[in-house]
Amino acid sequence: WSQVAASAVLVGFAYARASFARQDEKKDDWREFRARLVEQEKGVTKAGSTAEDTWLHGAKLLEKGSVLISHPGDHYSLDQQYFHKAVILIIKSDAGGDVGVILNRPTSWGIKDFGEATSTFEAVELHLRRLLGLTIEERPWKVSYGGPMCFEPGPRGDATLMCLHRERRNQRLKEGEEILNGLVLLPYNYARELVAMGQAQQEDFHLLSGYCGWAPGQLQDEVRNGGWQLLCAGSKALLPKTNQETLDESTSDGIEYWQSFQDALQAKTAPGSVGEQRADQALRRWIQQNLLKPPASAPSTQKAPALRLSAGTVLRGSASAWILGGQTTWRPRRNAHSRPPAQYLHKAVLLTITDVAEDEPAVLVILTGPQVGELPNGGKVFFGGLVPSERQLLQISGSYIWGQVLLPPHMLQELLLKGALEIAHGVKIQEVMDAPLSNRWAVAGGRLESINDAAAGLLGDEQQRHWYQRYLGLGLEKLGRE
């Protein structure tokens, strides 16, 4: 992500209102003119479509106001699941990079869940106006997920909050940055004040927290390489309904909204493949973990006990914590610049190679990895981790294992505290190695306690096989667990 690329758009949010004086583009937006030409070329002109800002067509030029839709498939099943079947509006595109916001990721979070969103001065001013009867009472504001950068629910108020305002023909704001004709970007605080003063209606705003950022040239390369479908659309085609208009408190997966763009483009999409269906499930699981407000509970005061494990200790991986690749900070590094998703730790059995103390790195090897090679003498070589070991191959109970897992100091302690890994107390190495690969997690004490756990475990199994295919280049015929 490019923090610098995004800052040019967002730095003005800290300035006075004067910095947001409206600079309108031409009333007859050139995008509408281009849309009319496209419709004429296709011979599918719809009466009033350009006048009503409901036009939509494919494009080749990446610019402010462009729209990205992700292609169907399973590209984002292992990581960055928020991009799967996403619709993204580009709000900045220049030499400094590109910034966009996802439009189809509603959350169950409200504005009060993002800390203090109004300055003391603004709060006092609004209070005085209410006392004088000069304000309009507002409903609780709903918040949608705009992207992974600066999406920070919590009391600290570190989130970036911005609104897209869908303008009415007879109501144009005097402030904000016009992204395209009829759609204006402005900070939440200004939007809230406009609503309170009766100068705008709350249902015309789409409130977002967070954004997506790309370094210079990165997004253009992704588009060129087929990572995104690029299009242009009118404001009402993009936002037929804002998140402030939606009365339903439930949180959708946004796939129906994404499909409406596919249908409008008359894209020929085959029935969802097994991989695409798995990616849909991964997206819904990501939404459940990240966009649904958890039940209120007392802050945890649990502290990890002092950690000291001897070499030869058996551990097992969670059947749920690694389905989406694990939290980014948990993921073992492959090298100094790469930290891939870690589905390979799903229902894994691991062995400590050295003694482990909490302030020292931990060296482990996976005992449930697939076969990745064969020695001249016929010995089978199995995957043990992403980092090559000094001895190249480790021999354990007659099996040859390539690679190891390296965890920085304190990380193993955190993974044990969070339940992402567990110590398999009383389990001997030989017991594990005598069992077939498919049974080793159970031999190490792994259990699925409910139907929901079993369903999640099956999704994790599929994700893990996909990980082995993508990162190790193994075909399905080599991914049998025996």
Short mmCIF file of N, CA, C and O in Angstrom, two decimals, residues 2 90 209 241 366 382 385 415 434:
data_model
loop_
_atom_site.label_atom_id
_atom_site.label_comp_id
_atom_site.label_asym_id
_atom_site.label_seq_id
_atom_site.Cartn_x
_atom_site.Cartn_y
_atom_site.Cartn_z
N SER A 2 0.34 2.29 -0.58
CA SER A 2 1.10 3.52 -0.64
C SER A 2 0.44 4.59 0.22
O SER A 2 -0.52 5.22 -0.17
N ILE A 90 -12.31 5.11 -7.84
CA ILE A 90 -11.02 5.79 -7.73
C ILE A 90 -11.27 7.27 -7.43
O ILE A 90 -11.92 7.97 -8.20
N SER A 209 -15.27 4.35 6.07
CA SER A 209 -14.05 4.40 6.86
C SER A 209 -13.00 3.55 6.16
O SER A 209 -13.25 2.40 5.81
N LYS A 241 -28.34 3.54 -4.14
CA LYS A 241 -28.81 3.72 -2.76
C LYS A 241 -27.59 3.86 -1.86
O LYS A 241 -26.64 3.09 -1.96
N ILE A 366 7.00 -28.34 10.17
CA ILE A 366 5.66 -28.89 9.98
C ILE A 366 5.77 -30.39 9.70
O ILE A 366 6.59 -30.82 8.87
N PHE A 382 9.12 -34.07 2.23
CA PHE A 382 7.87 -33.39 2.57
C PHE A 382 8.12 -31.93 2.93
O PHE A 382 9.21 -31.56 3.39
N GLY A 385 8.08 -26.08 5.82
CA GLY A 385 8.04 -24.64 6.07
C GLY A 385 8.63 -23.88 4.92
O GLY A 385 9.25 -24.46 4.02
N LEU A 415 0.71 -16.57 19.71
CA LEU A 415 -0.10 -17.54 18.99
C LEU A 415 -0.72 -18.57 19.94
O LEU A 415 -1.86 -19.00 19.75
N ASP A 434 3.93 -42.11 13.01
CA ASP A 434 3.41 -43.43 12.63
C ASP A 434 2.04 -43.34 11.97
O ASP A 434 1.60 -44.29 11.31
#
